[in-house]
Amino acid sequence: MNENQLLCNGSHYLLLNPPNPRHGLTVGSLYIILSLMGIPLTLLLLVILSTHKYKKIACFKLIYITTFADFVNLTNAGLISGLMSITQVTFCDNHLEWLYVYEQIYLGGWYFYCISFEVLSFNRMLSFVSERWSTLLFRGKRAWLWLIPMATYSTIGVFCGFAVYLPNEGILIDSESSIFHFANNLLKLGVVACCNVIMLYRINLLLKATTPNDKFTRARIKLSLQTFGIALLGDVTGCTYLTALHLPKNWIISRYSSVLGQVLWLLLHCMAR
């Protein structure tokens, strides 16, 4: 018996999905509203980053990759998840078995977003720590080569544990406990936080040593501080989600921790544009 049959138990109903369609309707509507706010802004940013002015700079290539991952996740976690919650569809329904495959792509998209943001944070940190290594690892077309480890990481993550979307809960959960998924969320918090702390320290030293008068240095500092601000908000969102997830189960916030995390993430990517 395959995993799909175990989750559906021979019926057309996903066993893990609680019988609360009203909650699914509320959550789904909220997801769609937030995604429709964030997706146009993300697409506009992608168009701007596609111009010749930004194509030459390694950092903007990485921002383009991260923004594209944003678009994919806003579509998956917001628009499509919202529609699934409102319409109550699952892969247990007739002729919708392909949704199970889609849900693994959804999970892979989340892993890709996490690793792309970690690489961007590493790039921003390295540009202030070692110009030599920054050039060696990211200059020119080398920035695009980082797509290979990003895609590899995401693929490995998917095969380390499959996931299913619960329409009435509005969350994507592991069908079995996944150490990779948990470690991925912690790793994103840790890597992004460490890289940005080091970057801020180096910027502080640079400002103390001299006043940056050239436009390039000022622009580089401004861009790095902007990415730091988004990273800080992202880490606050992640910490809120992980904290709520491990609160006592009888607390009402525990029941909505995953939805809270997803809503905060969607809000962040609506406002951060």
PDB file of N, CA and C in Angstrom, residues 21 26 49 67 75 77 107 116 152 182 224 235 257 261 267 270 272:
ATOM      1  N   PRO A  21     -14.590  23.030   7.383  1.00  0.00           N
ATOM      2  CA  PRO A  21     -14.515  23.796   6.130  1.00  0.00           C
ATOM      3  C   PRO A  21     -14.647  25.303   6.319  1.00  0.00           C
ATOM      4  N   THR A  26     -12.043  30.688   5.629  1.00  0.00           N
ATOM      5  CA  THR A  26     -11.476  31.922   6.190  1.00  0.00           C
ATOM      6  C   THR A  26      -9.994  32.042   5.862  1.00  0.00           C
ATOM      7  N   LEU A  49      14.670  44.082 -12.137  1.00  0.00           N
ATOM      8  CA  LEU A  49      15.950  43.383 -12.001  1.00  0.00           C
ATOM      9  C   LEU A  49      16.410  42.741 -13.304  1.00  0.00           C
ATOM     10  N   THR A  67      14.106  36.680  -5.472  1.00  0.00           N
ATOM     11  CA  THR A  67      12.800  37.269  -5.780  1.00  0.00           C
ATOM     12  C   THR A  67      11.943  36.299  -6.587  1.00  0.00           C
ATOM     13  N   THR A  75       2.905  32.294  -4.846  1.00  0.00           N
ATOM     14  CA  THR A  75       1.898  31.600  -5.646  1.00  0.00           C
ATOM     15  C   THR A  75       1.449  30.314  -4.959  1.00  0.00           C
ATOM     16  N   ALA A  77       2.092  29.216  -1.602  1.00  0.00           N
ATOM     17  CA  ALA A  77       1.609  29.352  -0.220  1.00  0.00           C
ATOM     18  C   ALA A  77       0.410  30.278  -0.103  1.00  0.00           C
ATOM     19  N   LEU A 107       6.837  22.040  -1.482  1.00  0.00           N
ATOM     20  CA  LEU A 107       7.840  21.905  -0.426  1.00  0.00           C
ATOM     21  C   LEU A 107       9.232  22.235  -0.951  1.00  0.00           C
ATOM     22  N   SER A 116      18.337  30.034  -1.168  1.00  0.00           N
ATOM     23  CA  SER A 116      18.687  31.206  -1.978  1.00  0.00           C
ATOM     24  C   SER A 116      18.899  32.430  -1.096  1.00  0.00           C
ATOM     25  N   THR A 152      20.006  21.372  -6.053  1.00  0.00           N
ATOM     26  CA  THR A 152      20.377  20.080  -5.462  1.00  0.00           C
ATOM     27  C   THR A 152      19.874  19.977  -4.032  1.00  0.00           C
ATOM     28  N   PHE A 182      12.832  20.383   9.624  1.00  0.00           N
ATOM     29  CA  PHE A 182      13.081  21.106  10.871  1.00  0.00           C
ATOM     30  C   PHE A 182      14.459  21.767  10.841  1.00  0.00           C
ATOM     31  N   SER A 224      22.990  46.578   1.272  1.00  0.00           N
ATOM     32  CA  SER A 224      23.219  45.560   2.297  1.00  0.00           C
ATOM     33  C   SER A 224      22.329  45.785   3.509  1.00  0.00           C
ATOM     34  N   ASP A 235      13.611  36.592   9.998  1.00  0.00           N
ATOM     35  CA  ASP A 235      14.014  35.820  11.174  1.00  0.00           C
ATOM     36  C   ASP A 235      13.014  35.985  12.313  1.00  0.00           C
ATOM     37  N   SER A 257      -0.402  27.875  14.918  1.00  0.00           N
ATOM     38  CA  SER A 257       0.991  28.309  14.774  1.00  0.00           C
ATOM     39  C   SER A 257       1.455  28.294  13.319  1.00  0.00           C
ATOM     40  N   GLY A 261       2.499  31.470  11.041  1.00  0.00           N
ATOM     41  CA  GLY A 261       3.773  31.593  10.345  1.00  0.00           C
ATOM     42  C   GLY A 261       3.589  31.907   8.875  1.00  0.00           C
ATOM     43  N   LEU A 267       2.627  38.433   4.720  1.00  0.00           N
ATOM     44  CA  LEU A 267       2.607  39.861   5.045  1.00  0.00           C
ATOM     45  C   LEU A 267       3.975  40.490   4.837  1.00  0.00           C
ATOM     46  N   CYS A 270       4.623  41.086   1.279  1.00  0.00           N
ATOM     47  CA  CYS A 270       3.792  42.162   0.722  1.00  0.00           C
ATOM     48  C   CYS A 270       4.381  43.525   1.071  1.00  0.00           C
ATOM     49  N   ALA A 272       7.633  44.161   2.217  1.00  0.00           N
ATOM     50  CA  ALA A 272       9.071  44.348   2.004  1.00  0.00           C
ATOM     51  C   ALA A 272       9.399  44.826   0.605  1.00  0.00           C
TER      52      ALA A 272
END
